[in-house]
């Protein structure tokens, strides 16, 4: 809940700007019909937005339109915050239903790092905290999901970077062969898992990619105790609900892009 009531003039300005952004040119009458705001209010808001450089009055076309300055409002909004915003409600819902913690990880150089986690919402988390934890592309479920589904050219670049990594988890014998086998196995299975030999061995993570336009925006994973989920039940109890949530996240991202 907000600490103070919302400022109505700000709400109205954003509503007006959002409506203008949908139209090539809009008149005061158009904006009144679409927003329900009083015409005198619309005129005052338009004059303010013009003064700030976000709107221009086009007398030749007989209306108002947004200027290129509106793009500055999105200069800090890119793939990372978009995917976190889209994934947050589905991750929380998944943990509420299954109890296990869910994480969203983003690529950082030659690894992935957890940028959102529902550990605080999980009563049975194997970890106390994972935010900003570096996870290997070779041994960790969230990392493997990225490596397996990213475009081939990107994967080749990442492998070259891994060859110079100082993390022991990034250096299995014959890295190139391990990556080829990892990609085949993970894609055939439809999800990635943490290497069973990687600590902590009492738990595991199942992860999938969050895709958009043919690239991996993030990876989405659920961590559970091996003793609590029989292998025969993994697909039903973990993989299927994780994939369902992943599909909803991709739909949410697609919807965000069309706003």
mmCIF file with all atom_site columns, N, CA, C and O in Angstrom, residues 109-147:
data_model
loop_
_atom_site.group_PDB
_atom_site.id
_atom_site.type_symbol
_atom_site.label_atom_id
_atom_site.label_alt_id
_atom_site.label_comp_id
_atom_site.label_asym_id
_atom_site.label_entity_id
_atom_site.label_seq_id
_atom_site.pdbx_PDB_ins_code
_atom_site.Cartn_x
_atom_site.Cartn_y
_atom_site.Cartn_z
_atom_site.occupancy
_atom_site.B_iso_or_equiv
_atom_site.pdbx_formal_charge
_atom_site.auth_seq_id
_atom_site.auth_comp_id
_atom_site.auth_asym_id
_atom_site.auth_atom_id
_atom_site.pdbx_PDB_model_num
ATOM 1   N N  . UNK A 1 109 ? 28.433 -11.814 -17.889 1.00 0.00 ? 109 UNK A N  1
ATOM 2   C CA . UNK A 1 109 ? 29.702 -12.269 -18.480 1.00 0.00 ? 109 UNK A CA 1
ATOM 3   C C  . UNK A 1 109 ? 29.631 -13.754 -18.834 1.00 0.00 ? 109 UNK A C  1
ATOM 4   O O  . UNK A 1 109 ? 28.872 -14.148 -19.709 1.00 0.00 ? 109 UNK A O  1
ATOM 5   N N  . UNK A 1 110 ? 30.382 -14.601 -18.129 1.00 0.00 ? 110 UNK A N  1
ATOM 6   C CA . UNK A 1 110 ? 30.473 -16.017 -18.492 1.00 0.00 ? 110 UNK A CA 1
ATOM 7   C C  . UNK A 1 110 ? 29.717 -16.916 -17.523 1.00 0.00 ? 110 UNK A C  1
ATOM 8   O O  . UNK A 1 110 ? 30.047 -18.094 -17.340 1.00 0.00 ? 110 UNK A O  1
ATOM 9   N N  . UNK A 1 111 ? 28.681 -16.368 -16.875 1.00 0.00 ? 111 UNK A N  1
ATOM 10  C CA . UNK A 1 111 ? 27.878 -17.134 -15.918 1.00 0.00 ? 111 UNK A CA 1
ATOM 11  C C  . UNK A 1 111 ? 26.491 -16.500 -15.862 1.00 0.00 ? 111 UNK A C  1
ATOM 12  O O  . UNK A 1 111 ? 26.215 -15.514 -16.550 1.00 0.00 ? 111 UNK A O  1
ATOM 13  N N  . UNK A 1 112 ? 25.634 -17.066 -15.042 1.00 0.00 ? 112 UNK A N  1
ATOM 14  C CA . UNK A 1 112 ? 24.377 -16.391 -14.741 1.00 0.00 ? 112 UNK A CA 1
ATOM 15  C C  . UNK A 1 112 ? 24.389 -16.018 -13.269 1.00 0.00 ? 112 UNK A C  1
ATOM 16  O O  . UNK A 1 112 ? 25.100 -16.621 -12.465 1.00 0.00 ? 112 UNK A O  1
ATOM 17  N N  . UNK A 1 113 ? 23.590 -15.007 -12.922 1.00 0.00 ? 113 UNK A N  1
ATOM 18  C CA . UNK A 1 113 ? 23.479 -14.575 -11.535 1.00 0.00 ? 113 UNK A CA 1
ATOM 19  C C  . UNK A 1 113 ? 22.006 -14.444 -11.185 1.00 0.00 ? 113 UNK A C  1
ATOM 20  O O  . UNK A 1 113 ? 21.207 -13.965 -11.996 1.00 0.00 ? 113 UNK A O  1
ATOM 21  N N  . UNK A 1 114 ? 21.652 -14.876 -9.995  1.00 0.00 ? 114 UNK A N  1
ATOM 22  C CA . UNK A 1 114 ? 20.267 -14.787 -9.539  1.00 0.00 ? 114 UNK A CA 1
ATOM 23  C C  . UNK A 1 114 ? 19.917 -13.328 -9.278  1.00 0.00 ? 114 UNK A C  1
ATOM 24  O O  . UNK A 1 114 ? 20.591 -12.638 -8.528  1.00 0.00 ? 114 UNK A O  1
ATOM 25  N N  . UNK A 1 115 ? 18.855 -12.854 -9.910  1.00 0.00 ? 115 UNK A N  1
ATOM 26  C CA . UNK A 1 115 ? 18.412 -11.475 -9.741  1.00 0.00 ? 115 UNK A CA 1
ATOM 27  C C  . UNK A 1 115 ? 17.067 -11.376 -9.027  1.00 0.00 ? 115 UNK A C  1
ATOM 28  O O  . UNK A 1 115 ? 16.684 -10.310 -8.578  1.00 0.00 ? 115 UNK A O  1
ATOM 29  N N  . UNK A 1 116 ? 16.347 -12.486 -8.943  1.00 0.00 ? 116 UNK A N  1
ATOM 30  C CA . UNK A 1 116 ? 15.108 -12.499 -8.167  1.00 0.00 ? 116 UNK A CA 1
ATOM 31  C C  . UNK A 1 116 ? 14.932 -13.899 -7.604  1.00 0.00 ? 116 UNK A C  1
ATOM 32  O O  . UNK A 1 116 ? 15.204 -14.890 -8.277  1.00 0.00 ? 116 UNK A O  1
ATOM 33  N N  . UNK A 1 117 ? 14.478 -13.965 -6.359  1.00 0.00 ? 117 UNK A N  1
ATOM 34  C CA . UNK A 1 117 ? 14.295 -15.256 -5.708  1.00 0.00 ? 117 UNK A CA 1
ATOM 35  C C  . UNK A 1 117 ? 13.116 -15.191 -4.750  1.00 0.00 ? 117 UNK A C  1
ATOM 36  O O  . UNK A 1 117 ? 12.861 -14.158 -4.123  1.00 0.00 ? 117 UNK A O  1
ATOM 37  N N  . UNK A 1 118 ? 12.415 -16.315 -4.622  1.00 0.00 ? 118 UNK A N  1
ATOM 38  C CA . UNK A 1 118 ? 11.306 -16.404 -3.667  1.00 0.00 ? 118 UNK A CA 1
ATOM 39  C C  . UNK A 1 118 ? 11.728 -17.138 -2.398  1.00 0.00 ? 118 UNK A C  1
ATOM 40  O O  . UNK A 1 118 ? 10.869 -17.640 -1.659  1.00 0.00 ? 118 UNK A O  1
ATOM 41  N N  . UNK A 1 119 ? 13.020 -17.196 -2.131  1.00 0.00 ? 119 UNK A N  1
ATOM 42  C CA . UNK A 1 119 ? 13.477 -17.836 -0.894  1.00 0.00 ? 119 UNK A CA 1
ATOM 43  C C  . UNK A 1 119 ? 12.752 -17.284 0.335   1.00 0.00 ? 119 UNK A C  1
ATOM 44  O O  . UNK A 1 119 ? 12.356 -18.050 1.220   1.00 0.00 ? 119 UNK A O  1
ATOM 45  N N  . UNK A 1 120 ? 12.537 -15.956 0.438   1.00 0.00 ? 120 UNK A N  1
ATOM 46  C CA . UNK A 1 120 ? 11.822 -15.456 1.622   1.00 0.00 ? 120 UNK A CA 1
ATOM 47  C C  . UNK A 1 120 ? 10.399 -15.996 1.755   1.00 0.00 ? 120 UNK A C  1
ATOM 48  O O  . UNK A 1 120 ? 9.830  -15.989 2.853   1.00 0.00 ? 120 UNK A O  1
ATOM 49  N N  . UNK A 1 121 ? 9.816  -16.464 0.641   1.00 0.00 ? 121 UNK A N  1
ATOM 50  C CA . UNK A 1 121 ? 8.441  -16.965 0.662   1.00 0.00 ? 121 UNK A CA 1
ATOM 51  C C  . UNK A 1 121 ? 8.369  -18.480 0.838   1.00 0.00 ? 121 UNK A C  1
ATOM 52  O O  . UNK A 1 121 ? 7.277  -19.037 0.955   1.00 0.00 ? 121 UNK A O  1
ATOM 53  N N  . UNK A 1 122 ? 9.525  -19.146 0.816   1.00 0.00 ? 122 UNK A N  1
ATOM 54  C CA . UNK A 1 122 ? 9.545  -20.607 0.862   1.00 0.00 ? 122 UNK A CA 1
ATOM 55  C C  . UNK A 1 122 ? 9.838  -21.121 2.274   1.00 0.00 ? 122 UNK A C  1
ATOM 56  O O  . UNK A 1 122 ? 10.825 -20.719 2.883   1.00 0.00 ? 122 UNK A O  1
ATOM 57  N N  . UNK A 1 123 ? 9.011  -22.034 2.765   1.00 0.00 ? 123 UNK A N  1
ATOM 58  C CA . UNK A 1 123 ? 9.279  -22.607 4.087   1.00 0.00 ? 123 UNK A CA 1
ATOM 59  C C  . UNK A 1 123 ? 10.307 -23.736 4.060   1.00 0.00 ? 123 UNK A C  1
ATOM 60  O O  . UNK A 1 123 ? 10.749 -24.197 5.113   1.00 0.00 ? 123 UNK A O  1
ATOM 61  N N  . UNK A 1 124 ? 10.696 -24.189 2.865   1.00 0.00 ? 124 UNK A N  1
ATOM 62  C CA . UNK A 1 124 ? 11.581 -25.358 2.763   1.00 0.00 ? 124 UNK A CA 1
ATOM 63  C C  . UNK A 1 124 ? 12.746 -25.103 1.813   1.00 0.00 ? 124 UNK A C  1
ATOM 64  O O  . UNK A 1 124 ? 13.169 -25.993 1.076   1.00 0.00 ? 124 UNK A O  1
ATOM 65  N N  . UNK A 1 125 ? 13.300 -23.920 1.826   1.00 0.00 ? 125 UNK A N  1
ATOM 66  C CA . UNK A 1 125 ? 14.382 -23.601 0.907   1.00 0.00 ? 125 UNK A CA 1
ATOM 67  C C  . UNK A 1 125 ? 15.683 -24.262 1.339   1.00 0.00 ? 125 UNK A C  1
ATOM 68  O O  . UNK A 1 125 ? 16.068 -24.191 2.516   1.00 0.00 ? 125 UNK A O  1
ATOM 69  N N  . UNK A 1 126 ? 16.407 -24.892 0.391   1.00 0.00 ? 126 UNK A N  1
ATOM 70  C CA . UNK A 1 126 ? 17.727 -25.442 0.714   1.00 0.00 ? 126 UNK A CA 1
ATOM 71  C C  . UNK A 1 126 ? 18.779 -24.365 0.953   1.00 0.00 ? 126 UNK A C  1
ATOM 72  O O  . UNK A 1 126 ? 19.857 -24.652 1.471   1.00 0.00 ? 126 UNK A O  1
ATOM 73  N N  . UNK A 1 127 ? 18.499 -23.112 0.533   1.00 0.00 ? 127 UNK A N  1
ATOM 74  C CA . UNK A 1 127 ? 19.458 -22.024 0.680   1.00 0.00 ? 127 UNK A CA 1
ATOM 75  C C  . UNK A 1 127 ? 18.860 -20.910 1.527   1.00 0.00 ? 127 UNK A C  1
ATOM 76  O O  . UNK A 1 127 ? 17.650 -20.713 1.565   1.00 0.00 ? 127 UNK A O  1
ATOM 77  N N  . UNK A 1 128 ? 19.740 -20.149 2.187   1.00 0.00 ? 128 UNK A N  1
ATOM 78  C CA . UNK A 1 128 ? 19.294 -18.979 2.954   1.00 0.00 ? 128 UNK A CA 1
ATOM 79  C C  . UNK A 1 128 ? 19.195 -17.743 2.066   1.00 0.00 ? 128 UNK A C  1
ATOM 80  O O  . UNK A 1 128 ? 18.352 -16.884 2.284   1.00 0.00 ? 128 UNK A O  1
ATOM 81  N N  . UNK A 1 129 ? 20.073 -17.638 1.077   1.00 0.00 ? 129 UNK A N  1
ATOM 82  C CA . UNK A 1 129 ? 20.069 -16.481 0.182   1.00 0.00 ? 129 UNK A CA 1
ATOM 83  C C  . UNK A 1 129 ? 20.838 -16.830 -1.091  1.00 0.00 ? 129 UNK A C  1
ATOM 84  O O  . UNK A 1 129 ? 21.851 -17.533 -1.035  1.00 0.00 ? 129 UNK A O  1
ATOM 85  N N  . UNK A 1 130 ? 20.335 -16.337 -2.225  1.00 0.00 ? 130 UNK A N  1
ATOM 86  C CA . UNK A 1 130 ? 21.021 -16.599 -3.493  1.00 0.00 ? 130 UNK A CA 1
ATOM 87  C C  . UNK A 1 130 ? 21.147 -15.364 -4.379  1.00 0.00 ? 130 UNK A C  1
ATOM 88  O O  . UNK A 1 130 ? 21.770 -15.436 -5.442  1.00 0.00 ? 130 UNK A O  1
ATOM 89  N N  . UNK A 1 131 ? 20.566 -14.227 -3.988  1.00 0.00 ? 131 UNK A N  1
ATOM 90  C CA . UNK A 1 131 ? 20.610 -13.039 -4.829  1.00 0.00 ? 131 UNK A CA 1
ATOM 91  C C  . UNK A 1 131 ? 22.058 -12.678 -5.155  1.00 0.00 ? 131 UNK A C  1
ATOM 92  O O  . UNK A 1 131 ? 22.917 -12.616 -4.267  1.00 0.00 ? 131 UNK A O  1
ATOM 93  N N  . UNK A 1 132 ? 22.311 -12.474 -6.447  1.00 0.00 ? 132 UNK A N  1
ATOM 94  C CA . UNK A 1 132 ? 23.639 -12.140 -6.996  1.00 0.00 ? 132 UNK A CA 1
ATOM 95  C C  . UNK A 1 132 ? 24.632 -13.297 -6.935  1.00 0.00 ? 132 UNK A C  1
ATOM 96  O O  . UNK A 1 132 ? 25.810 -13.107 -7.243  1.00 0.00 ? 132 UNK A O  1
ATOM 97  N N  . UNK A 1 133 ? 24.178 -14.484 -6.584  1.00 0.00 ? 133 UNK A N  1
ATOM 98  C CA . UNK A 1 133 ? 25.072 -15.643 -6.584  1.00 0.00 ? 133 UNK A CA 1
ATOM 99  C C  . UNK A 1 133 ? 25.474 -15.993 -8.018  1.00 0.00 ? 133 UNK A C  1
ATOM 100 O O  . UNK A 1 133 ? 24.633 -16.090 -8.899  1.00 0.00 ? 133 UNK A O  1
ATOM 101 N N  . UNK A 1 134 ? 26.767 -16.175 -8.250  1.00 0.00 ? 134 UNK A N  1
ATOM 102 C CA . UNK A 1 134 ? 27.262 -16.565 -9.570  1.00 0.00 ? 134 UNK A CA 1
ATOM 103 C C  . UNK A 1 134 ? 27.059 -18.058 -9.751  1.00 0.00 ? 134 UNK A C  1
ATOM 104 O O  . UNK A 1 134 ? 27.451 -18.859 -8.897  1.00 0.00 ? 134 UNK A O  1
ATOM 105 N N  . UNK A 1 135 ? 26.474 -18.453 -10.872 1.00 0.00 ? 135 UNK A N  1
ATOM 106 C CA . UNK A 1 135 ? 26.186 -19.852 -11.151 1.00 0.00 ? 135 UNK A CA 1
ATOM 107 C C  . UNK A 1 135 ? 26.799 -20.247 -12.485 1.00 0.00 ? 135 UNK A C  1
ATOM 108 O O  . UNK A 1 135 ? 26.550 -19.617 -13.513 1.00 0.00 ? 135 UNK A O  1
ATOM 109 N N  . UNK A 1 136 ? 27.576 -21.294 -12.465 1.00 0.00 ? 136 UNK A N  1
ATOM 110 C CA . UNK A 1 136 ? 28.293 -21.752 -13.656 1.00 0.00 ? 136 UNK A CA 1
ATOM 111 C C  . UNK A 1 136 ? 27.342 -22.188 -14.766 1.00 0.00 ? 136 UNK A C  1
ATOM 112 O O  . UNK A 1 136 ? 26.301 -22.814 -14.518 1.00 0.00 ? 136 UNK A O  1
ATOM 113 N N  . UNK A 1 137 ? 27.733 -21.896 -15.997 1.00 0.00 ? 137 UNK A N  1
ATOM 114 C CA . UNK A 1 137 ? 26.975 -22.351 -17.164 1.00 0.00 ? 137 UNK A CA 1
ATOM 115 C C  . UNK A 1 137 ? 27.150 -23.846 -17.402 1.00 0.00 ? 137 UNK A C  1
ATOM 116 O O  . UNK A 1 137 ? 26.369 -24.456 -18.133 1.00 0.00 ? 137 UNK A O  1
ATOM 117 N N  . UNK A 1 138 ? 28.172 -24.420 -16.791 1.00 0.00 ? 138 UNK A N  1
ATOM 118 C CA . UNK A 1 138 ? 28.501 -25.829 -17.025 1.00 0.00 ? 138 UNK A CA 1
ATOM 119 C C  . UNK A 1 138 ? 27.865 -26.751 -16.000 1.00 0.00 ? 138 UNK A C  1
ATOM 120 O O  . UNK A 1 138 ? 27.431 -27.852 -16.335 1.00 0.00 ? 138 UNK A O  1
ATOM 121 N N  . UNK A 1 139 ? 27.795 -26.334 -14.747 1.00 0.00 ? 139 UNK A N  1
ATOM 122 C CA . UNK A 1 139 ? 27.390 -27.254 -13.685 1.00 0.00 ? 139 UNK A CA 1
ATOM 123 C C  . UNK A 1 139 ? 26.050 -26.942 -13.040 1.00 0.00 ? 139 UNK A C  1
ATOM 124 O O  . UNK A 1 139 ? 25.465 -27.816 -12.396 1.00 0.00 ? 139 UNK A O  1
ATOM 125 N N  . UNK A 1 140 ? 25.548 -25.721 -13.175 1.00 0.00 ? 140 UNK A N  1
ATOM 126 C CA . UNK A 1 140 ? 24.338 -25.315 -12.464 1.00 0.00 ? 140 UNK A CA 1
ATOM 127 C C  . UNK A 1 140 ? 23.113 -25.332 -13.382 1.00 0.00 ? 140 UNK A C  1
ATOM 128 O O  . UNK A 1 140 ? 23.207 -24.988 -14.565 1.00 0.00 ? 140 UNK A O  1
ATOM 129 N N  . UNK A 1 141 ? 21.978 -25.695 -12.818 1.00 0.00 ? 141 UNK A N  1
ATOM 130 C CA . UNK A 1 141 ? 20.772 -25.799 -13.629 1.00 0.00 ? 141 UNK A CA 1
ATOM 131 C C  . UNK A 1 141 ? 20.411 -24.517 -14.337 1.00 0.00 ? 141 UNK A C  1
ATOM 132 O O  . UNK A 1 141 ? 20.107 -24.509 -15.541 1.00 0.00 ? 141 UNK A O  1
ATOM 133 N N  . UNK A 1 142 ? 20.430 -23.400 -13.621 1.00 0.00 ? 142 UNK A N  1
ATOM 134 C CA . UNK A 1 142 ? 20.074 -22.120 -14.225 1.00 0.00 ? 142 UNK A CA 1
ATOM 135 C C  . UNK A 1 142 ? 21.081 -21.709 -15.291 1.00 0.00 ? 142 UNK A C  1
ATOM 136 O O  . UNK A 1 142 ? 20.723 -21.076 -16.284 1.00 0.00 ? 142 UNK A O  1
ATOM 137 N N  . UNK A 1 143 ? 22.343 -22.061 -15.098 1.00 0.00 ? 143 UNK A N  1
ATOM 138 C CA . UNK A 1 143 ? 23.364 -21.759 -16.097 1.00 0.00 ? 143 UNK A CA 1
ATOM 139 C C  . UNK A 1 143 ? 23.263 -22.670 -17.312 1.00 0.00 ? 143 UNK A C  1
ATOM 140 O O  . UNK A 1 143 ? 23.391 -22.220 -18.461 1.00 0.00 ? 143 UNK A O  1
ATOM 141 N N  . UNK A 1 144 ? 23.046 -23.941 -17.064 1.00 0.00 ? 144 UNK A N  1
ATOM 142 C CA . UNK A 1 144 ? 22.922 -24.894 -18.170 1.00 0.00 ? 144 UNK A CA 1
ATOM 143 C C  . UNK A 1 144 ? 21.735 -24.558 -19.082 1.00 0.00 ? 144 UNK A C  1
ATOM 144 O O  . UNK A 1 144 ? 21.820 -24.737 -20.303 1.00 0.00 ? 144 UNK A O  1
ATOM 145 N N  . UNK A 1 145 ? 20.636 -24.114 -18.484 1.00 0.00 ? 145 UNK A N  1
ATOM 146 C CA . UNK A 1 145 ? 19.475 -23.756 -19.295 1.00 0.00 ? 145 UNK A CA 1
ATOM 147 C C  . UNK A 1 145 ? 19.821 -22.617 -20.242 1.00 0.00 ? 145 UNK A C  1
ATOM 148 O O  . UNK A 1 145 ? 19.364 -22.588 -21.393 1.00 0.00 ? 145 UNK A O  1
ATOM 149 N N  . UNK A 1 146 ? 20.636 -21.670 -19.773 1.00 0.00 ? 146 UNK A N  1
ATOM 150 C CA . UNK A 1 146 ? 21.039 -20.568 -20.652 1.00 0.00 ? 146 UNK A CA 1
ATOM 151 C C  . UNK A 1 146 ? 21.921 -21.096 -21.784 1.00 0.00 ? 146 UNK A C  1
ATOM 152 O O  . UNK A 1 146 ? 21.688 -20.806 -22.963 1.00 0.00 ? 146 UNK A O  1
ATOM 153 N N  . UNK A 1 147 ? 22.935 -21.853 -21.430 1.00 0.00 ? 147 UNK A N  1
ATOM 154 C CA . UNK A 1 147 ? 23.894 -22.323 -22.430 1.00 0.00 ? 147 UNK A CA 1
ATOM 155 C C  . UNK A 1 147 ? 23.228 -23.204 -23.476 1.00 0.00 ? 147 UNK A C  1
ATOM 156 O O  . UNK A 1 147 ? 23.561 -23.150 -24.663 1.00 0.00 ? 147 UNK A O  1
#
